[in-house]
XYZ file of N, CA, C and O in Angstrom:
500
model
N 124.050 93.321 -85.880
C 125.171 94.133 -86.368
C 124.673 95.537 -86.594
O 123.654 95.756 -87.233
N 125.389 96.524 -86.083
C 125.008 97.923 -86.192
C 125.946 98.645 -87.149
O 127.168 98.494 -87.072
N 125.370 99.403 -88.057
C 126.158 100.256 -88.952
C 125.721 101.698 -88.777
O 124.516 101.980 -88.682
N 126.692 102.592 -88.752
C 126.430 104.013 -88.527
C 127.117 104.815 -89.620
O 128.306 104.602 -89.893
N 126.384 105.736 -90.230
C 126.949 106.561 -91.302
C 126.629 108.017 -91.031
O 125.452 108.415 -91.050
N 127.667 108.807 -90.771
C 127.492 110.230 -90.483
C 127.559 111.061 -91.766
O 128.194 110.660 -92.744
N 126.947 112.228 -91.685
C 127.046 113.214 -92.756
C 126.748 114.587 -92.160
O 126.302 114.692 -91.017
N 126.996 115.609 -92.949
C 126.632 116.959 -92.531
C 127.775 117.832 -92.080
O 127.579 119.016 -91.772
N 128.983 117.286 -92.045
C 130.119 118.098 -91.656
C 130.449 119.128 -92.722
O 129.905 119.113 -93.821
N 131.350 120.031 -92.371
C 131.759 121.052 -93.319
C 132.575 122.125 -92.633
O 133.005 121.961 -91.488
N 132.768 123.221 -93.355
C 133.524 124.353 -92.829
C 132.592 125.526 -92.601
O 131.811 125.881 -93.495
N 132.674 126.111 -91.423
C 131.847 127.270 -91.084
C 132.682 128.295 -90.346
O 133.744 127.981 -89.809
N 132.168 129.501 -90.300
C 132.829 130.549 -89.538
C 132.378 130.510 -88.086
O 131.322 129.950 -87.758
N 133.188 131.097 -87.239
C 132.849 131.192 -85.825
C 131.462 131.818 -85.662
O 131.150 132.820 -86.305
N 130.659 131.165 -84.818
C 129.293 131.627 -84.609
C 128.271 130.969 -85.506
O 127.058 131.143 -85.303
N 128.730 130.213 -86.465
C 127.831 129.561 -87.405
C 127.222 128.286 -86.851
O 127.458 127.910 -85.695
N 126.460 127.616 -87.704
C 125.738 126.403 -87.290
C 125.938 125.292 -88.310
O 126.150 125.549 -89.498
N 125.852 124.082 -87.825
C 125.846 122.886 -88.667
C 124.927 121.871 -88.018
O 124.782 121.855 -86.793
N 124.359 121.012 -88.845
C 123.545 119.913 -88.328
C 124.102 118.611 -88.873
O 124.120 118.398 -90.079
N 124.565 117.781 -87.968
C 125.090 116.479 -88.336
C 123.984 115.433 -88.290
O 123.075 115.517 -87.451
N 124.095 114.463 -89.182
C 123.143 113.352 -89.211
C 123.892 112.035 -89.127
O 125.027 111.930 -89.600
N 123.246 111.057 -88.544
C 123.817 109.711 -88.455
C 122.694 108.718 -88.715
O 121.761 108.603 -87.915
N 122.814 108.041 -89.851
C 121.835 107.011 -90.167
C 122.326 105.701 -89.587
O 123.451 105.269 -89.859
N 121.491 105.083 -88.790
C 121.876 103.848 -88.107
C 121.039 102.687 -88.567
O 119.817 102.818 -88.739
N 121.659 101.568 -88.781
C 120.950 100.335 -89.112
C 121.364 99.261 -88.120
O 122.498 99.228 -87.667
N 120.421 98.405 -87.805
C 120.690 97.368 -86.816
C 119.447 97.139 -85.988
O 118.737 98.093 -85.659
N 119.213 95.906 -85.660
C 117.983 95.562 -84.953
C 117.880 96.279 -83.616
O 118.784 96.181 -82.782
N 116.805 97.021 -83.474
C 116.517 97.658 -82.204
C 117.435 98.782 -81.808
O 117.456 99.198 -80.649
N 118.201 99.314 -82.762
C 119.209 100.299 -82.385
C 118.566 101.563 -81.823
O 119.111 102.192 -80.906
N 117.407 101.933 -82.326
C 116.776 103.143 -81.796
C 115.879 102.841 -80.609
O 115.587 103.726 -79.820
N 115.446 101.595 -80.467
C 114.591 101.231 -79.339
C 115.390 100.882 -78.108
O 114.956 101.134 -76.985
N 116.560 100.303 -78.312
C 117.272 99.702 -77.188
C 118.663 100.250 -76.924
O 119.195 100.037 -75.846
N 119.242 100.927 -77.890
C 120.630 101.351 -77.736
C 120.739 102.777 -77.225
O 119.833 103.595 -77.386
N 121.874 103.042 -76.632
C 122.250 104.415 -76.298
C 123.047 104.945 -77.487
O 123.932 104.253 -78.014
N 122.722 106.142 -77.928
C 123.371 106.751 -79.077
C 124.089 108.019 -78.636
O 123.598 108.727 -77.738
N 125.193 108.302 -79.269
C 125.972 109.455 -78.810
C 126.777 110.063 -79.944
O 127.025 109.426 -80.968
N 127.177 111.296 -79.730
C 128.100 111.994 -80.614
C 129.387 112.262 -79.849
O 129.356 112.763 -78.716
N 130.494 111.944 -80.516
C 131.820 112.219 -79.985
C 132.585 113.072 -80.981
O 132.255 113.105 -82.169
N 133.609 113.726 -80.515
C 134.480 114.473 -81.410
C 135.932 114.143 -81.086
O 136.261 113.779 -79.963
N 136.754 114.309 -82.103
C 138.187 114.152 -81.894
C 138.902 115.289 -82.588
O 138.898 115.374 -83.828
N 139.481 116.166 -81.793
C 140.249 117.280 -82.333
C 141.647 116.791 -82.696
O 142.127 115.791 -82.150
N 142.321 117.482 -83.615
C 143.675 117.076 -84.007
C 144.604 116.970 -82.801
O 144.694 117.895 -81.998
N 145.251 115.814 -82.666
C 146.204 115.616 -81.593
C 145.606 115.380 -80.228
O 146.335 115.328 -79.234
N 144.285 115.238 -80.168
C 143.626 115.045 -78.870
C 142.842 113.743 -78.847
O 142.575 113.134 -79.876
N 142.481 113.341 -77.654
C 141.687 112.126 -77.511
C 140.230 112.398 -77.886
O 139.750 113.525 -77.804
N 139.563 111.344 -78.265
C 138.151 111.435 -78.583
C 137.366 111.713 -77.291
O 137.646 111.107 -76.253
N 136.385 112.612 -77.398
C 135.596 112.948 -76.221
C 134.126 113.074 -76.582
O 133.781 113.400 -77.712
N 133.281 112.797 -75.595
C 131.844 112.813 -75.828
C 131.241 114.184 -75.735
O 131.609 114.976 -74.863
N 130.301 114.450 -76.641
C 129.581 115.711 -76.642
C 128.151 115.559 -76.133
O 127.676 116.363 -75.350
N 127.463 114.524 -76.620
C 126.055 114.379 -76.265
C 125.613 112.939 -76.452
O 126.145 112.237 -77.305
N 124.666 112.530 -75.634
C 124.123 111.175 -75.759
C 122.621 111.198 -75.504
O 122.106 112.089 -74.808
N 121.949 110.209 -76.072
C 120.531 110.007 -75.800
C 120.304 108.513 -75.672
O 120.722 107.738 -76.534
N 119.673 108.104 -74.582
C 119.495 106.668 -74.390
C 118.149 106.214 -74.950
O 117.419 106.987 -75.564
N 117.828 104.945 -74.718
C 116.643 104.350 -75.345
C 115.336 104.921 -74.814
O 114.307 104.810 -75.464
N 115.380 105.565 -73.625
C 114.145 106.156 -73.101
C 114.187 107.676 -73.198
O 113.335 108.353 -72.632
N 115.168 108.185 -73.931
C 115.196 109.611 -74.221
C 115.945 110.487 -73.245
O 115.880 111.721 -73.354
N 116.658 109.874 -72.307
C 117.450 110.684 -71.379
C 118.684 111.208 -72.114
O 119.421 110.450 -72.733
N 118.900 112.494 -72.023
C 119.964 113.171 -72.759
C 121.036 113.680 -71.799
O 120.729 114.164 -70.699
N 122.265 113.556 -72.243
C 123.417 114.099 -71.504
C 124.245 114.948 -72.447
O 124.411 114.605 -73.613
N 124.755 116.057 -71.935
C 125.644 116.910 -72.712
C 126.933 117.145 -71.934
O 126.932 117.262 -70.707
N 128.011 117.262 -72.690
C 129.250 117.728 -72.080
C 129.084 119.205 -71.729
O 128.360 119.943 -72.412
N 129.750 119.638 -70.680
C 129.630 121.037 -70.250
C 130.020 122.004 -71.366
O 129.445 123.088 -71.478
N 130.963 121.591 -72.182
C 131.486 122.478 -73.223
C 130.470 122.775 -74.323
O 130.650 123.728 -75.083
N 129.430 121.953 -74.424
C 128.463 122.152 -75.512
C 127.062 122.485 -75.014
O 126.171 122.767 -75.823
N 126.854 122.468 -73.709
C 125.524 122.766 -73.167
C 125.056 124.147 -73.610
O 125.807 125.117 -73.560
N 123.815 124.200 -74.083
C 123.253 125.462 -74.540
C 123.586 125.788 -75.979
O 123.012 126.727 -76.548
N 124.497 125.027 -76.584
C 124.871 125.270 -77.981
C 124.500 124.103 -78.888
O 124.135 124.304 -80.040
N 124.648 122.881 -78.393
C 124.379 121.686 -79.190
C 123.084 121.030 -78.713
O 122.765 121.059 -77.518
N 122.384 120.423 -79.667
C 121.165 119.690 -79.344
C 121.187 118.344 -80.048
O 121.325 118.285 -81.273
N 121.044 117.281 -79.270
C 120.982 115.933 -79.839
C 119.523 115.520 -79.940
O 118.702 115.839 -79.062
N 119.200 114.816 -81.020
C 117.835 114.336 -81.193
C 117.867 113.105 -82.081
O 118.858 112.850 -82.765
N 116.788 112.352 -82.045
C 116.706 111.189 -82.921
C 115.320 111.094 -83.522
O 114.333 111.439 -82.882
N 115.276 110.650 -84.746
C 114.028 110.448 -85.473
C 113.930 108.966 -85.783
O 114.601 108.472 -86.684
N 113.096 108.277 -85.022
C 113.025 106.828 -85.178
C 112.403 106.435 -86.504
O 112.719 105.385 -87.055
N 111.530 107.266 -87.035
C 110.921 106.950 -88.326
C 111.953 106.970 -89.448
O 111.827 106.254 -90.435
N 112.961 107.825 -89.287
C 113.998 107.939 -90.309
C 115.276 107.205 -89.924
O 116.261 107.264 -90.663
N 115.270 106.538 -88.759
C 116.470 105.843 -88.265
C 117.685 106.769 -88.246
O 118.792 106.363 -88.612
N 117.468 107.994 -87.819
C 118.524 108.989 -87.896
C 118.728 109.702 -86.559
O 117.755 110.080 -85.890
N 119.983 109.851 -86.203
C 120.395 110.627 -85.037
C 120.947 111.950 -85.544
O 121.635 111.979 -86.567
N 120.638 113.029 -84.836
C 121.082 114.355 -85.250
C 121.896 115.038 -84.153
O 121.738 114.739 -82.970
N 122.718 115.974 -84.594
C 123.380 116.883 -83.661
C 123.325 118.278 -84.278
O 124.018 118.549 -85.249
N 122.466 119.104 -83.716
C 122.394 120.492 -84.146
C 123.428 121.273 -83.365
O 123.392 121.294 -82.128
N 124.336 121.911 -84.091
C 125.429 122.645 -83.450
C 125.307 124.123 -83.787
O 125.376 124.498 -84.967
N 125.103 124.931 -82.787
C 124.993 126.375 -82.961
C 126.128 127.085 -82.239
O 126.809 126.496 -81.402
N 126.315 128.345 -82.569
C 127.351 129.168 -81.924
C 128.694 128.454 -81.921
O 129.380 128.377 -80.896
N 129.058 127.942 -83.070
C 130.284 127.142 -83.165
C 131.525 127.992 -82.910
O 131.576 129.183 -83.265
N 132.504 127.332 -82.286
C 133.763 127.978 -81.927
C 134.912 127.242 -82.619
O 134.778 126.059 -82.946
N 136.045 127.886 -82.793
C 137.183 127.184 -83.407
C 137.565 125.913 -82.651
O 137.978 124.928 -83.271
N 137.391 125.906 -81.344
C 137.727 124.719 -80.567
C 136.748 123.561 -80.779
O 136.977 122.457 -80.285
N 135.683 123.796 -81.522
C 134.770 122.706 -81.887
C 135.274 121.939 -83.103
O 134.685 120.926 -83.489
N 136.341 122.407 -83.702
C 136.904 121.743 -84.874
C 137.346 120.329 -84.535
O 137.964 120.091 -83.495
N 137.029 119.398 -85.444
C 137.433 118.020 -85.246
C 136.623 117.077 -86.107
O 135.763 117.511 -86.880
N 136.905 115.805 -85.949
C 136.113 114.781 -86.612
C 135.027 114.342 -85.634
O 135.322 114.003 -84.484
N 133.794 114.360 -86.098
C 132.660 113.998 -85.256
C 132.190 112.592 -85.595
O 131.987 112.271 -86.770
N 132.016 111.801 -84.559
C 131.634 110.410 -84.715
C 130.297 110.128 -84.035
O 130.042 110.611 -82.922
N 129.527 109.316 -84.684
C 128.311 108.777 -84.096
C 128.663 107.431 -83.476
O 129.464 106.674 -84.046
N 128.100 107.140 -82.322
C 128.404 105.886 -81.636
C 127.128 105.289 -81.058
O 126.176 106.004 -80.748
N 127.152 103.966 -80.909
C 125.991 103.275 -80.353
C 126.439 102.064 -79.562
O 127.479 101.464 -79.845
N 125.645 101.730 -78.576
C 125.856 100.481 -77.851
C 124.606 100.155 -77.053
O 123.887 101.058 -76.615
N 124.371 98.886 -76.863
C 123.175 98.445 -76.157
C 123.377 98.395 -74.644
O 122.413 98.303 -73.891
N 124.638 98.443 -74.211
C 124.930 98.316 -72.779
C 125.873 99.427 -72.367
O 127.086 99.254 -72.372
N 125.303 100.565 -72.042
C 126.103 101.711 -71.600
C 125.731 102.031 -70.158
O 124.566 102.262 -69.849
N 126.728 102.058 -69.319
C 126.483 102.291 -67.899
C 125.999 103.723 -67.689
O 126.577 104.672 -68.225
N 124.940 103.847 -66.914
C 124.451 105.184 -66.575
C 125.576 105.942 -65.890
O 126.267 105.412 -65.031
N 125.755 107.175 -66.279
C 126.849 107.956 -65.717
C 128.106 107.891 -66.561
O 129.072 108.605 -66.284
N 128.108 106.998 -67.557
C 129.251 106.876 -68.464
C 128.802 107.014 -69.910
O 129.420 106.471 -70.816
N 127.767 107.759 -70.131
C 127.183 107.879 -71.472
C 128.078 108.662 -72.426
O 127.877 108.588 -73.636
N 129.047 109.384 -71.914
C 129.953 110.149 -72.776
C 131.378 109.605 -72.711
O 132.340 110.330 -72.984
N 131.485 108.341 -72.369
C 132.800 107.693 -72.255
C 133.025 106.806 -73.475
O 132.210 105.934 -73.785
N 134.145 107.024 -74.142
C 134.448 106.310 -75.385
C 134.379 104.795 -75.204
O 133.814 104.088 -76.035
N 134.925 104.288 -74.127
C 135.044 102.843 -73.932
C 133.700 102.147 -73.765
O 133.634 100.915 -73.842
N 132.647 102.905 -73.545
C 131.318 102.299 -73.370
C 130.676 101.912 -74.707
O 129.668 101.221 -74.716
N 131.244 102.345 -75.806
C 130.606 102.157 -77.103
C 131.418 101.215 -77.999
O 132.630 101.375 -78.144
N 130.734 100.285 -78.604
C 131.382 99.329 -79.494
C 131.116 99.583 -80.965
O 131.793 99.005 -81.810
N 130.148 100.409 -81.267
C 129.800 100.651 -82.667
C 130.057 102.119 -82.990
O 129.575 103.009 -82.283
N 130.777 102.340 -84.092
C 131.196 103.683 -84.462
C 130.996 103.907 -85.952
O 131.176 102.981 -86.762
N 130.677 105.154 -86.300
C 130.660 105.536 -87.699
C 132.062 105.910 -88.149
O 133.024 105.854 -87.371
N 132.156 106.324 -89.399
C 133.464 106.646 -89.979
C 133.902 108.071 -89.675
O 135.067 108.413 -89.880
N 132.974 108.890 -89.216
C 133.309 110.265 -88.852
C 133.028 111.257 -89.956
O 133.045 110.915 -91.145
N 132.786 112.492 -89.554
C 132.591 113.582 -90.498
C 133.336 114.801 -89.954
O 133.281 115.102 -88.759
N 134.048 115.481 -90.836
C 134.927 116.584 -90.424
C 134.131 117.875 -90.241
O 133.328 118.255 -91.111
N 134.387 118.538 -89.136
C 133.829 119.866 -88.876
C 134.998 120.820 -88.642
O 135.860 120.558 -87.812
N 135.016 121.904 -89.415
C 136.079 122.891 -89.278
C 135.456 124.258 -89.021
O 134.619 124.715 -89.810
N 135.857 124.893 -87.932
C 135.332 126.213 -87.564
C 136.502 127.196 -87.551
O 137.497 126.986 -86.864
N 136.371 128.252 -88.337
C 137.481 129.214 -88.418
C 136.992 130.643 -88.236
O 135.775 130.877 -88.225
């Protein structure tokens, strides 16, 4: 059983930075699972921003490349998302997700993930 708890959201001005954290518990979640960050803007579907698989391969959505950085600290069982140069369109609820069976090429697809955190709000104005 995997549990994910996000933190680090808040309100920032355009151009600012935030670092999100996701503490994950569950057997082998950092060794074997693919981990990802998704966002859901008001009135829009949830979409993937970044993922890192069990061997460290990282994928970013085009909209966040060069601005966001995903990383994981296995000693702390924590997944991070460093967000720089934030824009108003980055506003939304950010979710951490995990799954042990994610098809390569679909690492930023919502349906590939069965485990989700509760989300943390990010507001950019």
